[in-house]
C-alpha cells in the first residue's frame, strides 16, 4: 500500500541512490525533458533513471481535475469548491484527482493554486479559492490531503503574489511583510504543514527578486521558517538563472532544462557551483518520491479510474458551490405553472460551460447541456431555447460571395492531410455595416523541442481587403487568447475579428494548408442584423414562457486578465430585454468571478454557478427545480460597479506601473477593503441564500485557552425544507496592537445541514492564529489582546449576533 507518510528507511534509500548517480543522471532529475518519453498530455516529465530503478515523474496540470489528453473528471472550478465552505468536499475533490491522476499514469498534480484573489480582474480567479486566507487554507489543506492519500504528489502554487495575469512573467509585486504573512502566505504555510510534496514558484518577482530565485521565499521562509522538506519547481519557463536559483533553493526547472541542464553541468564542472547543491536538490526530489513509494521496486499498480465516483463528487461540488444571490418572491425553486413552461436563453444553455481556459482545462468524460438536463428533469414540460447572443456567427450566404461558395470546409469536405485549400474572390456588403468574422478551425497544438520551446500554430490565413484577420501571434501570445467560449459546439477553435465595412464589394482570400492531421475550418459572420434577429428570437421565446432562465457566461483564462467586470458580448442587453417582457427571469451565471449586474433589479432570481464542471447541467436542473437546496456562499466580494472595488482608480495598485504592482491596500484585501472604506458591495463575501430560513440565538463565548476561544450559539432551521447554512464568525480588531487590522475578519465557520424545525447548538473555536497579527518589527505573530468584538452571521454583512471576547497576554 502506498503511504503518504515518510517511510522509516527513506533517508537510507535516497542516500544510497545519491551515491550511485552520475552527475548527468542527477542533473536529468532536476529539469523537465519531454522529448524522451511518450507524452500523455501532461504538462511535464522528468524521465527518471531506469538503471537505478528511479521511475519517470509525470506532472499533470489541474486544478479542476487531471489535465491529460485522455478523458478525466472535469470537476467544478476551484472557486466553486471554495464556495462550498466545506473542507470535507475539498477532501473528496482531492481524492478524485489523486485516484484519477494515478490511473492516468501521473505522479504529480500541479494543484492547488492558492493565490489570493486580490483584483476582480484576475484571469485565474476561478482557479483559486477566493479572498479570505482562512478559507483558502482550509480548502487547500483538505484537497492536498485528498490528493496525497491516493499516492499522488500535490503541488501548491504559485509562490507567491501571483494574483494577476497582466505582465505575470515580469511584474514585481511590492508587498509589505504583514500583508504577505497575513493574507497571501497563510495557505502556502498551511499546505507545507499538511505535508505537501512540492511547491511551484511563481513567474513574477516579489519585492525585487524573481520568485524562482528568491532566497527570502525559497530558503528563509519555506525551509527555515516553515520546515518544508519537499522540492520546489519553477512555473513553466519561469527560471532566470542557474547559480542564483539553485543556491536560493530552487530544485527543479520546468518544463525543460535551459538553466538546470547543460548550463548546470558546465557550471559544476568548472567549479562555479558545488555539486553538493546539486545533491541537495536531488535529495529533496528523491525523498518525496520515496515517501510516496515511487522508489519501491514493487510500487503499487495504479488503481483504475472510478468515473462514477468522480461524476458524483463533481455533481455534489457543483450543487454545494452554487450561490443563490437573489430570489425575489420565492421564484425558485420552480414549481407549478412556472415549472411547466420554460424558455432557456443563452449559448451556455446549449453548450455546457464546463471549465475555464488555460492549463486548468480538463477533457471531460461527458457533459450534458443545461437544456438537456432541464428537459430531462422537466418531464413533459415545454422547454424552448434561443441563443440570444451567438458567439459562433452565422453562415455567410454563398450568394454574397463571388465566386459563390459556402465557406464550411468541415466533415466530409475537410482538407486531407498535406493538402491545401484556397479561395480568391469578393464579398459584397449591401450597406455600410459592422461585421464580426468568426473563424472556426481544427486547432492542433505542437511545440518546438528546444529549451525555449514555443507552440507552433497552423490555421487558415483569412485576408480581407488586404488585411490578414487572424494572424498567428508570436509564441506565447496565442496560447491564452481564448478560454472555453473559444470553442464551437463541434469542438473547433474560434477566433473573431470585427471590422467596419462600407457598402460595395470587398476582396477575400483564404489559404488553408492542412498538416498531418488534416484541417477543418469554416468562416462565419455576425452583423448588427443577425444580432438583432438573435435578440428578437430570445425575447419572443421569453414572452411565450412562464419562466425564463438565462444562462450567462464570462470566459476567463490563464494568461490574460479580464478587461471588464461586465458580462461580455451583448449579454447585459439580452438579460435586460428578456427581463423587460417577463417578470419571472432567472439568471444562471457561469462566470469566473464577480461580474457587474446592471439588470439585477429587473430579475427575479440569480444563481451563481461559476464554471461548474461536467455535472454542472444536472446540478443546475436539481437546484432550479428544488431537488437540491442552494447553500454556496461567495468566497469573493461582488462589486457594485467598476469604480467601487479595491483596485479602482489606482494603476500602481492594479494593473501596475513601471513593471511593478504595489499592494498598497495592505491587509485590506477583498471584504476587508469594503469594510475599511465603508463601500457597499453588490453582494458581500459570505453571502448566499437558501430555500429555507435559519435563525441564530444565544451567543456565548468561553474564556480564552491556549488553543483559542470557543464561541457557541443556537442555529435553527425555521423554514419548511432541509438545507445547509454556512455559519460565519467574524472577529474585530484588538485595541492593543499598533498594527493595521481588519474591521472584521473571518475567524471560524462551519457548514451545517438542518432538517425543517431542527435546532443545533453550534460550537466553534477561534484559533490562536486567527487571534494574532503579524508584527513586522518582531517578525512574528503577536496575540491581539484586549476586548475584541465578535459577530456571528450568514455573511460578512448579515451579522445576526454580537458579543465580545477578552484576551490577555
Ligand atoms: C501555469 C501553471 C501550470 C503550468 C503548466 C503555467 O503557465 O502558470 O499553473 O501548472 O503552466 O502547465
XYZ file of N, CA and C and ligand atoms in Angstrom, residues 34 42-44 59-63 67 109-111 113 124 127 155 157-158 162 165 168-169 200-203 233-237 254-255 358-360 476 479-480 558-559, ligand 1:
138
model
N 10.674 16.594 -22.083
C 9.506 15.878 -22.586
C 9.745 15.286 -23.966
N 0.397 15.348 -20.336
C 0.736 16.013 -19.086
C 1.546 17.273 -19.375
N 1.721 18.086 -18.351
C 2.413 19.369 -18.559
C 3.918 19.201 -18.592
N 4.425 18.165 -17.973
C 5.873 17.995 -17.942
C 6.259 16.599 -17.497
N 3.982 14.991 -14.568
C 3.340 16.086 -13.839
C 2.148 16.599 -14.642
N 0.962 16.429 -14.076
C -0.240 16.840 -14.810
C -0.821 18.117 -14.215
N -1.393 18.893 -15.099
C -1.993 20.137 -14.645
C -3.312 19.882 -13.951
N -3.718 20.858 -13.237
C -5.011 20.973 -12.610
C -5.379 22.421 -12.777
N -6.139 22.990 -11.876
C -6.510 22.379 -10.602
C -7.906 21.752 -10.585
N -5.468 17.099 -15.968
C -5.433 17.532 -17.368
C -4.401 16.715 -18.134
N 0.457 16.237 -9.225
C -0.634 17.098 -9.690
C -0.242 18.552 -9.421
N -0.319 19.386 -10.451
C 0.089 20.782 -10.308
C -1.074 21.586 -9.729
N -1.458 21.248 -8.536
C -2.581 21.885 -7.845
C -2.437 21.570 -6.356
N -3.928 25.752 -6.601
C -3.486 27.141 -6.683
C -4.112 27.879 -5.500
N -7.182 34.333 -13.477
C -7.236 32.994 -12.890
C -8.033 32.960 -11.595
N -9.490 29.758 -10.676
C -8.611 28.627 -10.359
C -8.190 28.615 -8.897
N 1.043 19.787 -5.561
C 1.945 20.932 -5.722
C 1.174 22.191 -5.379
N 0.701 26.072 -5.550
C 1.248 27.052 -6.484
C 0.496 28.362 -6.377
N 0.987 29.487 -6.758
C 2.301 29.794 -7.276
C 2.938 30.718 -6.252
N 1.177 35.801 -7.031
C 0.797 35.669 -8.448
C -0.716 35.914 -8.538
N -2.699 38.196 -14.038
C -2.099 37.656 -15.252
C -1.421 38.751 -16.072
N 2.326 38.865 -16.082
C 2.650 37.929 -14.999
C 4.090 37.424 -15.038
N 4.680 37.384 -16.243
C 6.041 36.857 -16.333
C 7.079 37.830 -15.783
N 5.348 25.145 -6.299
C 5.715 25.776 -7.566
C 5.965 27.259 -7.315
N 7.157 27.706 -7.720
C 7.469 29.132 -7.571
C 6.896 29.894 -8.759
N 6.456 31.123 -8.489
C 5.704 31.909 -9.468
C 6.601 32.520 -10.535
N 5.958 32.984 -11.614
C 6.675 33.706 -12.662
C 7.217 35.037 -12.153
N 9.687 23.561 -7.594
C 9.876 23.621 -9.056
C 9.505 25.017 -9.539
N 9.942 25.322 -10.754
C 9.555 26.613 -11.344
C 8.158 26.489 -11.939
N 7.524 27.621 -12.139
C 6.409 27.620 -13.080
C 7.033 27.418 -14.467
N 6.207 27.198 -15.469
C 6.713 26.780 -16.784
C 7.501 27.909 -17.477
N 8.760 27.638 -17.715
C 9.694 28.616 -18.299
C 9.885 29.838 -17.402
N 11.235 23.619 -14.882
C 10.220 23.017 -15.757
C 9.886 23.970 -16.892
N 9.496 23.439 -18.053
C 9.400 22.014 -18.384
C 10.656 21.504 -19.084
N -7.029 27.833 -20.468
C -5.655 27.729 -19.976
C -5.329 26.346 -19.456
N -4.317 26.270 -18.592
C -3.806 24.972 -18.167
C -4.783 24.228 -17.263
N -5.885 24.864 -16.876
C -6.836 24.190 -15.986
C -7.881 23.384 -16.757
N 3.956 32.742 -27.094
C 3.002 32.513 -26.023
C 1.701 33.286 -26.162
N -1.317 31.298 -26.863
C -1.694 30.180 -26.006
C -2.968 30.473 -25.223
N -3.108 31.721 -24.825
C -4.211 32.036 -23.931
C -5.171 33.056 -24.524
N -6.256 31.660 -17.935
C -4.882 31.981 -17.582
C -4.248 32.791 -18.719
N -3.311 33.622 -18.396
C -2.547 34.321 -19.439
C -3.058 35.714 -19.726
C 0.810 27.891 -15.195
C 0.877 26.813 -14.151
C 0.787 25.470 -14.806
C 1.922 25.359 -15.811
C 1.990 24.037 -16.524
C 1.806 27.674 -16.319
O 1.544 28.527 -17.383
O 1.029 29.148 -14.585
O -0.159 26.968 -13.209
O 0.825 24.439 -13.859
O 1.766 26.369 -16.784
O 1.007 23.941 -17.486
